[in-house]
mmCIF file of C-alpha atoms and ligand atoms in Angstrom:
data_model
loop_
_atom_site.group_PDB
_atom_site.id
_atom_site.type_symbol
_atom_site.label_atom_id
_atom_site.label_comp_id
_atom_site.label_asym_id
_atom_site.label_seq_id
_atom_site.Cartn_x
_atom_site.Cartn_y
_atom_site.Cartn_z
ATOM 1 C CA MET A 1 80.249 1.532 211.208
ATOM 2 C CA TRP A 2 76.946 1.918 209.398
ATOM 3 C CA THR A 3 78.672 3.858 206.636
ATOM 4 C CA ARG A 4 81.354 1.195 206.387
ATOM 5 C CA THR A 5 78.845 -1.633 206.152
ATOM 6 C CA PHE A 6 76.875 0.338 203.589
ATOM 7 C CA LEU A 7 80.032 1.048 201.632
ATOM 8 C CA LEU A 8 81.082 -2.583 201.661
ATOM 9 C CA PHE A 9 77.639 -3.631 200.565
ATOM 10 C CA GLY A 10 77.767 -1.034 197.818
ATOM 11 C CA LEU A 11 81.146 -2.294 196.680
ATOM 12 C CA ALA A 12 79.998 -5.898 196.674
ATOM 13 C CA ALA A 13 76.932 -4.977 194.653
ATOM 14 C CA ALA A 14 79.027 -2.963 192.195
ATOM 15 C CA THR A 15 81.522 -5.826 191.748
ATOM 16 C CA CYS A 16 78.697 -8.250 191.243
ATOM 17 C CA ALA A 17 77.019 -6.004 188.665
ATOM 18 C CA ALA A 18 80.321 -5.374 186.864
ATOM 19 C CA ALA A 19 80.885 -9.106 186.562
ATOM 20 C CA SER A 20 77.473 -9.508 184.943
ATOM 21 C CA LEU A 21 77.991 -6.850 182.319
ATOM 22 C CA ILE A 22 77.150 -7.679 178.739
ATOM 23 C CA ARG A 23 79.683 -5.762 176.672
ATOM 24 C CA PRO A 24 78.814 -5.350 172.989
ATOM 25 C CA GLY A 25 81.839 -5.631 170.737
ATOM 26 C CA ALA A 26 84.193 -6.798 173.489
ATOM 27 C CA VAL A 27 85.969 -10.128 173.799
ATOM 28 C CA TRP A 28 83.448 -12.330 175.629
ATOM 29 C CA PRO A 29 85.331 -14.859 177.764
ATOM 30 C CA ASP A 30 83.695 -18.161 178.697
ATOM 31 C CA ASN A 31 84.355 -19.958 182.021
ATOM 32 C CA ARG A 32 87.778 -21.001 180.683
ATOM 33 C CA GLY A 33 88.715 -17.445 179.792
ATOM 34 C CA GLU A 34 88.427 -18.139 176.067
ATOM 35 C CA HIS A 35 86.453 -15.944 173.697
ATOM 36 C CA ILE A 36 83.044 -17.523 173.088
ATOM 37 C CA GLN A 37 82.806 -19.316 169.754
ATOM 38 C CA ALA A 38 79.107 -19.177 168.950
ATOM 39 C CA HIS A 39 78.974 -17.046 165.823
ATOM 40 C CA GLY A 40 75.792 -16.812 163.757
ATOM 41 C CA GLY A 41 74.232 -18.506 166.737
ATOM 42 C CA GLY A 42 70.955 -19.252 168.402
ATOM 43 C CA ILE A 43 69.669 -19.932 171.885
ATOM 44 C CA VAL A 44 67.356 -22.551 173.306
ATOM 45 C CA LYS A 45 66.056 -22.350 176.892
ATOM 46 C CA LEU A 46 65.506 -25.484 178.965
ATOM 47 C CA GLY A 47 64.041 -24.827 182.402
ATOM 48 C CA ALA A 48 66.008 -21.894 183.750
ATOM 49 C CA THR A 49 69.091 -22.606 181.627
ATOM 50 C CA TYR A 50 69.956 -21.002 178.325
ATOM 51 C CA TYR A 51 72.039 -22.939 175.783
ATOM 52 C CA TRP A 52 73.881 -20.915 173.177
ATOM 53 C CA PHE A 53 74.953 -22.684 169.974
ATOM 54 C CA GLY A 54 76.974 -21.188 167.166
ATOM 55 C CA GLU A 55 79.774 -21.542 164.686
ATOM 56 C CA ASP A 56 82.976 -22.485 166.477
ATOM 57 C CA ARG A 57 85.738 -20.859 164.453
ATOM 58 C CA SER A 58 88.581 -21.541 166.892
ATOM 59 C CA ARG A 59 91.982 -21.041 165.316
ATOM 60 C CA ASN A 60 93.185 -24.536 166.156
ATOM 61 C CA ASN A 61 90.223 -26.353 164.561
ATOM 62 C CA ASP A 62 90.989 -28.867 161.827
ATOM 63 C CA PRO A 63 90.523 -26.798 158.630
ATOM 64 C CA GLU A 64 88.802 -29.715 156.877
ATOM 65 C CA LYS A 65 86.066 -29.937 159.524
ATOM 66 C CA ARG A 66 83.267 -27.641 160.643
ATOM 67 C CA TYR A 67 82.432 -27.122 164.286
ATOM 68 C CA VAL A 68 79.513 -25.994 166.403
ATOM 69 C CA ALA A 69 80.059 -25.137 170.059
ATOM 70 C CA CYS A 70 77.533 -25.109 172.884
ATOM 71 C CA TYR A 71 77.623 -22.974 176.040
ATOM 72 C CA ARG A 72 75.187 -22.691 178.917
ATOM 73 C CA SER A 73 74.166 -19.913 181.267
ATOM 74 C CA THR A 74 71.475 -18.971 183.724
ATOM 75 C CA ASP A 75 72.068 -15.212 183.531
ATOM 76 C CA LEU A 76 72.956 -14.711 179.839
ATOM 77 C CA ALA A 77 76.200 -12.988 180.872
ATOM 78 C CA HIS A 78 78.356 -15.852 182.208
ATOM 79 C CA TRP A 79 78.737 -18.738 179.792
ATOM 80 C CA GLU A 80 80.104 -22.158 180.543
ATOM 81 C CA PHE A 81 81.622 -24.042 177.616
ATOM 82 C CA ARG A 82 79.943 -27.443 177.322
ATOM 83 C CA ASN A 83 81.111 -29.157 174.172
ATOM 84 C CA GLN A 84 82.025 -28.911 170.538
ATOM 85 C CA VAL A 85 78.730 -30.575 169.747
ATOM 86 C CA VAL A 86 79.553 -30.805 166.029
ATOM 87 C CA LYS A 87 82.942 -31.762 164.588
ATOM 88 C CA LEU A 88 81.959 -32.694 161.089
ATOM 89 C CA ALA A 89 83.952 -33.741 158.049
ATOM 90 C CA ASP A 90 82.315 -32.662 154.753
ATOM 91 C CA PRO A 91 79.272 -34.994 154.777
ATOM 92 C CA GLU A 92 78.077 -34.077 151.263
ATOM 93 C CA ASN A 93 81.463 -33.984 149.495
ATOM 94 C CA LEU A 94 81.247 -30.277 148.905
ATOM 95 C CA GLY A 95 84.997 -29.934 148.738
ATOM 96 C CA PRO A 96 87.541 -27.572 150.261
ATOM 97 C CA HIS A 97 86.084 -24.498 151.979
ATOM 98 C CA TRP A 98 82.689 -26.094 152.434
ATOM 99 C CA VAL A 99 80.578 -24.267 155.011
ATOM 100 C CA LEU A 100 78.321 -25.093 157.928
ATOM 101 C CA GLU A 101 76.847 -21.847 159.201
ATOM 102 C CA ARG A 102 74.208 -20.383 161.517
ATOM 103 C CA PRO A 103 73.374 -23.532 163.519
ATOM 104 C CA LYS A 104 70.055 -23.428 165.388
ATOM 105 C CA VAL A 105 68.831 -26.052 167.850
ATOM 106 C CA PHE A 106 65.185 -26.915 168.512
ATOM 107 C CA TYR A 107 64.012 -29.216 171.287
ATOM 108 C CA ASN A 108 61.194 -31.529 170.289
ATOM 109 C CA ARG A 109 59.117 -32.327 173.374
ATOM 110 C CA ARG A 110 57.326 -35.211 171.694
ATOM 111 C CA THR A 111 60.367 -37.156 170.452
ATOM 112 C CA LYS A 112 62.640 -35.745 173.195
ATOM 113 C CA LYS A 113 65.291 -35.128 170.538
ATOM 114 C CA PHE A 114 67.394 -32.065 169.989
ATOM 115 C CA VAL A 115 67.285 -31.152 166.328
ATOM 116 C CA MET A 116 69.882 -28.846 164.819
ATOM 117 C CA TYR A 117 69.445 -27.014 161.539
ATOM 118 C CA ALA A 118 72.384 -25.318 159.842
ATOM 119 C CA HIS A 119 73.191 -23.817 156.470
ATOM 120 C CA ILE A 120 75.338 -26.274 154.543
ATOM 121 C CA ASP A 121 77.078 -25.187 151.399
ATOM 122 C CA GLY A 122 80.105 -25.386 149.166
ATOM 123 C CA ARG A 123 82.670 -22.710 148.556
ATOM 124 C CA GLY A 124 80.544 -20.973 145.898
ATOM 125 C CA TYR A 125 77.360 -21.126 148.005
ATOM 126 C CA SER A 126 75.415 -22.913 145.244
ATOM 127 C CA PHE A 127 74.395 -26.038 147.215
ATOM 128 C CA ALA A 128 72.134 -23.719 149.274
ATOM 129 C CA SER A 129 70.638 -26.346 151.576
ATOM 130 C CA VAL A 130 69.945 -27.027 155.223
ATOM 131 C CA ALA A 131 71.712 -29.736 157.203
ATOM 132 C CA VAL A 132 69.844 -31.578 159.948
ATOM 133 C CA LEU A 133 71.650 -33.128 162.911
ATOM 134 C CA THR A 134 70.172 -34.708 166.016
ATOM 135 C CA CYS A 135 71.142 -35.597 169.548
ATOM 136 C CA ASP A 136 69.474 -37.163 172.594
ATOM 137 C CA THR A 137 70.963 -34.595 174.935
ATOM 138 C CA VAL A 138 71.264 -30.866 174.517
ATOM 139 C CA ASP A 139 75.048 -30.686 174.641
ATOM 140 C CA GLY A 140 76.059 -34.142 173.453
ATOM 141 C CA ASP A 141 77.624 -35.023 170.113
ATOM 142 C CA TYR A 142 75.153 -34.277 167.316
ATOM 143 C CA ARG A 143 74.807 -36.877 164.568
ATOM 144 C CA TYR A 144 74.504 -35.788 160.944
ATOM 145 C CA LEU A 145 71.219 -36.952 159.443
ATOM 146 C CA LYS A 146 70.721 -35.344 156.039
ATOM 147 C CA SER A 147 70.600 -32.209 153.968
ATOM 148 C CA PHE A 148 67.817 -30.859 151.804
ATOM 149 C CA ARG A 149 66.369 -27.711 150.274
ATOM 150 C CA PRO A 150 63.397 -26.654 152.403
ATOM 151 C CA LEU A 151 60.199 -26.979 150.384
ATOM 152 C CA GLY A 152 62.471 -27.368 147.351
ATOM 153 C CA HIS A 153 63.801 -23.812 147.635
ATOM 154 C CA GLU A 154 67.321 -22.450 147.857
ATOM 155 C CA SER A 155 68.211 -21.786 151.472
ATOM 156 C CA ARG A 156 71.238 -19.863 152.718
ATOM 157 C CA ASP A 157 71.049 -17.925 156.005
ATOM 158 C CA ILE A 158 68.638 -19.533 158.441
ATOM 159 C CA GLY A 159 66.992 -18.362 161.640
ATOM 160 C CA GLN A 160 64.803 -20.007 164.241
ATOM 161 C CA PHE A 161 61.608 -18.991 165.949
ATOM 162 C CA ILE A 162 59.538 -20.669 168.655
ATOM 163 C CA ASP A 163 56.129 -19.095 169.007
ATOM 164 C CA ASP A 164 54.415 -18.675 172.379
ATOM 165 C CA ASP A 165 52.347 -21.835 171.696
ATOM 166 C CA GLY A 166 55.587 -23.831 171.244
ATOM 167 C CA SER A 167 55.355 -24.128 167.442
ATOM 168 C CA ALA A 168 58.755 -24.197 165.760
ATOM 169 C CA TYR A 169 59.607 -22.282 162.612
ATOM 170 C CA LEU A 170 62.603 -22.104 160.348
ATOM 171 C CA ILE A 171 63.347 -18.779 158.721
ATOM 172 C CA PHE A 172 65.310 -19.131 155.506
ATOM 173 C CA GLU A 173 66.666 -16.868 152.812
ATOM 174 C CA ASP A 174 65.675 -18.033 149.344
ATOM 175 C CA ARG A 175 67.592 -15.907 146.825
ATOM 176 C CA PRO A 176 65.099 -16.044 143.933
ATOM 177 C CA ASN A 177 62.049 -15.435 146.105
ATOM 178 C CA GLY A 178 62.681 -13.881 149.505
ATOM 179 C CA PHE A 179 62.352 -14.441 153.234
ATOM 180 C CA HIS A 180 60.448 -17.584 154.243
ATOM 181 C CA ILE A 181 58.834 -18.325 157.580
ATOM 182 C CA ALA A 182 58.168 -22.068 157.473
ATOM 183 C CA LYS A 183 56.721 -24.488 159.990
ATOM 184 C CA LEU A 184 58.681 -27.583 160.960
ATOM 185 C CA SER A 185 57.063 -31.035 160.864
ATOM 186 C CA SER A 186 55.879 -32.489 164.169
ATOM 187 C CA ASP A 187 59.191 -34.342 164.667
ATOM 188 C CA TYR A 188 61.128 -31.234 163.477
ATOM 189 C CA LEU A 189 63.044 -33.337 160.967
ATOM 190 C CA ASN A 190 61.430 -31.664 157.981
ATOM 191 C CA VAL A 191 60.194 -28.285 156.886
ATOM 192 C CA GLU A 192 56.505 -28.830 156.379
ATOM 193 C CA LYS A 193 54.793 -25.701 155.208
ATOM 194 C CA ASP A 194 55.413 -22.119 154.249
ATOM 195 C CA VAL A 195 53.567 -19.853 156.653
ATOM 196 C CA CYS A 196 54.695 -16.747 154.856
ATOM 197 C CA LEU A 197 56.987 -15.708 152.053
ATOM 198 C CA ILE A 198 58.004 -12.101 152.486
ATOM 199 C CA ARG A 199 59.214 -10.960 149.097
ATOM 200 C CA GLN A 200 62.230 -9.131 150.464
ATOM 201 C CA HIS A 201 65.861 -10.141 150.118
ATOM 202 C CA LEU A 202 66.894 -10.329 153.726
ATOM 203 C CA GLU A 203 69.189 -12.679 155.592
ATOM 204 C CA GLY A 204 70.238 -13.146 159.217
ATOM 205 C CA GLY A 205 66.475 -13.478 159.716
ATOM 206 C CA ALA A 206 64.994 -13.257 163.212
ATOM 207 C CA LEU A 207 61.506 -13.032 164.681
ATOM 208 C CA VAL A 208 59.952 -12.154 167.996
ATOM 209 C CA HIS A 209 56.370 -11.991 169.267
ATOM 210 C CA TYR A 210 55.962 -9.038 171.568
ATOM 211 C CA HIS A 211 52.732 -7.636 173.019
ATOM 212 C CA GLY A 212 50.528 -9.080 170.312
ATOM 213 C CA LEU A 213 52.672 -8.197 167.293
ATOM 214 C CA TYR A 214 55.268 -10.149 165.360
ATOM 215 C CA TYR A 215 58.485 -8.326 164.535
ATOM 216 C CA ALA A 216 60.796 -9.642 161.815
ATOM 217 C CA ILE A 217 64.301 -8.372 161.262
ATOM 218 C CA GLY A 218 66.918 -9.125 158.679
ATOM 219 C CA SER A 219 70.024 -7.793 157.069
ATOM 220 C CA GLN A 220 70.606 -7.029 153.425
ATOM 221 C CA LEU A 221 72.720 -9.303 151.263
ATOM 222 C CA THR A 222 76.214 -7.867 151.626
ATOM 223 C CA GLY A 223 78.155 -10.950 152.742
ATOM 224 C CA TRP A 224 80.368 -10.313 155.758
ATOM 225 C CA ARG A 225 80.064 -6.527 155.409
ATOM 226 C CA PRO A 226 77.536 -4.930 157.748
ATOM 227 C CA ASN A 227 74.560 -3.028 156.367
ATOM 228 C CA PRO A 228 71.467 -1.306 157.746
ATOM 229 C CA ASN A 229 69.338 -4.141 159.153
ATOM 230 C CA ARG A 230 65.599 -3.617 158.816
ATOM 231 C CA TYR A 231 62.364 -4.690 160.485
ATOM 232 C CA ALA A 232 58.678 -5.109 159.737
ATOM 233 C CA THR A 233 55.657 -6.031 161.856
ATOM 234 C CA ALA A 234 52.560 -8.146 161.365
ATOM 235 C CA PRO A 235 49.559 -9.200 163.454
ATOM 236 C CA SER A 236 50.196 -12.836 162.528
ATOM 237 C CA LEU A 237 53.136 -14.770 161.097
ATOM 238 C CA ALA A 238 51.197 -15.144 157.860
ATOM 239 C CA GLY A 239 51.079 -11.351 157.566
ATOM 240 C CA PRO A 240 50.213 -8.890 156.265
ATOM 241 C CA TRP A 241 53.710 -7.531 156.947
ATOM 242 C CA SER A 242 54.321 -3.800 157.113
ATOM 243 C CA GLU A 243 56.978 -2.010 155.107
ATOM 244 C CA PHE A 244 60.542 -2.612 156.308
ATOM 245 C CA ARG A 245 62.210 0.189 158.263
ATOM 246 C CA ASP A 246 65.689 0.744 159.687
ATOM 247 C CA ILE A 247 66.430 -0.636 163.153
ATOM 248 C CA ALA A 248 69.270 1.862 163.738
ATOM 249 C CA PRO A 249 70.673 4.973 162.056
ATOM 250 C CA PRO A 250 71.513 3.561 158.596
ATOM 251 C CA GLU A 251 74.938 5.245 158.479
ATOM 252 C CA THR A 252 76.061 3.054 161.416
ATOM 253 C CA ASN A 253 75.402 -0.143 159.410
ATOM 254 C CA THR A 254 73.720 -1.637 162.484
ATOM 255 C CA TYR A 255 76.759 -0.549 164.507
ATOM 256 C CA GLY A 256 78.885 -2.894 162.444
ATOM 257 C CA SER A 257 76.789 -5.970 163.224
ATOM 258 C CA GLN A 258 74.412 -8.412 161.549
ATOM 259 C CA SER A 259 71.314 -9.909 163.122
ATOM 260 C CA THR A 260 71.181 -13.571 164.076
ATOM 261 C CA MET A 261 68.341 -13.812 166.606
ATOM 262 C CA MET A 262 66.021 -11.941 168.942
ATOM 263 C CA LEU A 263 65.684 -13.411 172.415
ATOM 264 C CA LYS A 264 62.693 -12.572 174.594
ATOM 265 C CA VAL A 265 63.322 -12.611 178.353
ATOM 266 C CA ALA A 266 60.018 -12.351 180.194
ATOM 267 C CA GLY A 267 60.592 -11.599 183.881
ATOM 268 C CA THR A 268 58.449 -10.697 186.852
ATOM 269 C CA LYS A 269 58.688 -6.949 186.149
ATOM 270 C CA ALA A 270 59.526 -6.526 182.497
ATOM 271 C CA THR A 271 60.017 -8.282 179.205
ATOM 272 C CA THR A 272 63.294 -7.534 177.482
ATOM 273 C CA VAL A 273 63.928 -8.422 173.861
ATOM 274 C CA ILE A 274 67.612 -8.843 173.106
ATOM 275 C CA PHE A 275 69.019 -8.141 169.661
ATOM 276 C CA MET A 276 71.752 -10.710 169.078
ATOM 277 C CA GLY A 277 74.109 -9.748 166.284
ATOM 278 C CA ASP A 278 77.505 -10.736 164.970
ATOM 279 C CA ILE A 279 80.360 -8.343 164.328
ATOM 280 C CA TRP A 280 82.186 -10.396 161.714
ATOM 281 C CA LYS A 281 85.913 -10.340 161.162
ATOM 282 C CA PRO A 282 86.225 -12.302 157.930
ATOM 283 C CA ALA A 283 90.030 -12.392 158.057
ATOM 284 C CA ALA A 284 90.065 -13.495 161.719
ATOM 285 C CA GLN A 285 86.734 -15.206 162.266
ATOM 286 C CA TRP A 286 87.768 -16.663 165.654
ATOM 287 C CA ASP A 287 87.868 -13.078 166.894
ATOM 288 C CA SER A 288 84.431 -12.080 165.528
ATOM 289 C CA ARG A 289 82.506 -10.291 168.244
ATOM 290 C CA TYR A 290 78.904 -10.123 169.416
ATOM 291 C CA LEU A 291 76.591 -7.184 169.649
ATOM 292 C CA TRP A 292 73.822 -7.914 172.098
ATOM 293 C CA MET A 293 71.611 -5.034 173.185
ATOM 294 C CA PRO A 294 68.124 -4.752 174.686
ATOM 295 C CA LEU A 295 65.826 -3.431 171.973
ATOM 296 C CA GLU A 296 63.469 -0.521 172.353
ATOM 297 C CA ILE A 297 60.346 -2.268 171.169
ATOM 298 C CA GLY A 298 56.583 -1.835 171.297
ATOM 299 C CA GLY A 299 53.577 -0.377 169.517
ATOM 300 C CA GLY A 300 54.923 -1.452 166.133
ATOM 301 C CA LYS A 301 58.307 0.229 166.631
ATOM 302 C CA LEU A 302 61.672 -1.460 167.089
ATOM 303 C CA TRP A 303 64.949 0.352 167.650
ATOM 304 C CA LEU A 304 68.478 -0.811 168.421
ATOM 305 C CA PRO A 305 70.079 1.675 170.803
ATOM 306 C CA ALA A 306 73.742 2.660 170.459
ATOM 307 C CA PRO A 307 75.926 -0.105 171.890
ATOM 308 C CA ALA A 308 76.848 0.341 175.544
ATOM 309 C CA ASP A 309 77.597 -2.037 178.389
ATOM 310 C CA TRP A 310 74.447 -3.279 180.123
ATOM 311 C CA THR A 311 73.146 -5.659 182.726
ATOM 312 C CA LEU A 312 70.174 -7.951 182.720
ATOM 313 C CA ASP A 313 68.269 -9.459 185.600
ATOM 314 C CA VAL A 314 66.779 -12.566 184.042
ATOM 315 C CA LYS A 315 64.377 -13.013 187.005
ATOM 316 C CA THR A 316 62.789 -9.570 186.754
ATOM 317 C CA GLY A 317 63.505 -9.168 183.031
ATOM 318 C CA VAL A 318 64.889 -5.690 183.720
ATOM 319 C CA ALA A 319 67.769 -4.478 181.538
ATOM 320 C CA ALA A 320 69.900 -1.505 182.589
ATOM 321 C CA VAL A 321 72.078 0.191 179.990
ATOM 322 C CA ARG A 322 75.228 1.992 181.185
ATOM 323 C CA ALA A 323 76.598 5.198 179.713
ATOM 324 C CA ALA A 324 77.540 4.749 176.049
ATOM 325 C CA SER A 325 80.861 2.982 175.582
ATOM 326 C CA LYS A 326 83.749 3.708 173.209
HETATM 327 C C1 GAL B 1 76.616 -13.474 154.973
HETATM 328 C C2 GAL B 1 75.917 -14.455 155.864
HETATM 329 C C3 GAL B 1 76.957 -15.234 156.627
HETATM 330 C C4 GAL B 1 77.911 -15.870 155.642
HETATM 331 C C5 GAL B 1 78.515 -14.797 154.748
HETATM 332 C C6 GAL B 1 79.441 -15.389 153.692
HETATM 333 O O1 GAL B 1 75.727 -12.789 154.161
HETATM 334 O O2 GAL B 1 75.040 -13.814 156.709
HETATM 335 O O3 GAL B 1 76.318 -16.196 157.437
HETATM 336 O O4 GAL B 1 77.240 -16.803 154.857
HETATM 337 O O5 GAL B 1 77.491 -14.108 154.091
HETATM 338 O O6 GAL B 1 79.871 -14.394 152.814
#
């Protein structure tokens, strides 16, 4: 009897854990059973709920429009589709094949508005600007406001960072100059001031503050093809930044992925920093996959372990990696 109860309990626990697996590179079904469309994405946390925004490249989208989808979760493994929060028709007359990429949403506590930044461009990527959209609710329909070049600079890939004091930063790739970390204005509708320009050509930029050090990561400029992503550290956002080093064995090209964000999950027992990357499939973008793994981080070192299925307890912050997959 005892054994049976124990066994049943064990089985239930195993089923539960299996259902919460995060599986790098796999199809990631949402609550409807459809592969999550949140490519080049970002996450904002409200209370205990995470909202994941990203490029929605569903096959049946209108090819003239660009879409951003929003999902929500409390465990970072199960995602509920909320809305195609952006369904936009070429607001700047950029022509066929215009792009709206890497959407990132910031919540402004003062104005109570949700402010989305995205990379807006034409087919040849020469418009090189950010688009700003706003909404009164996190997963409502976002309204297009404007586009501009942050601080007058070219801007292609963007990233977002919220510091521990709540300050919001836009990371942007400026081809002639490098990797900018720039502070948003108090209403988040503008990019106010460069906090640092790292003179490195890196995109897919992401930042995290972990145990007193800032870690920046980025990929090299190879379009949809993966490359060895790199990281540097600094005691403050303004620098000085260390040399950039590989985050994974360079021959793996970041295990076929490209950085989009680092997400810090601080629990009661541990703080896990998740590397969020995209495994792009340029000829079948709707099927592009995600590579999320807990980073080995601390003491100025950052390392992306080989992809394997893993679980995360968002309450304790403890991540458990299974035996290497595939
Ligand atoms: C990548 C970038 C993607 C997309 C792609 C287009 O470098 O990270 O977001 O812009 O280029 O080739």
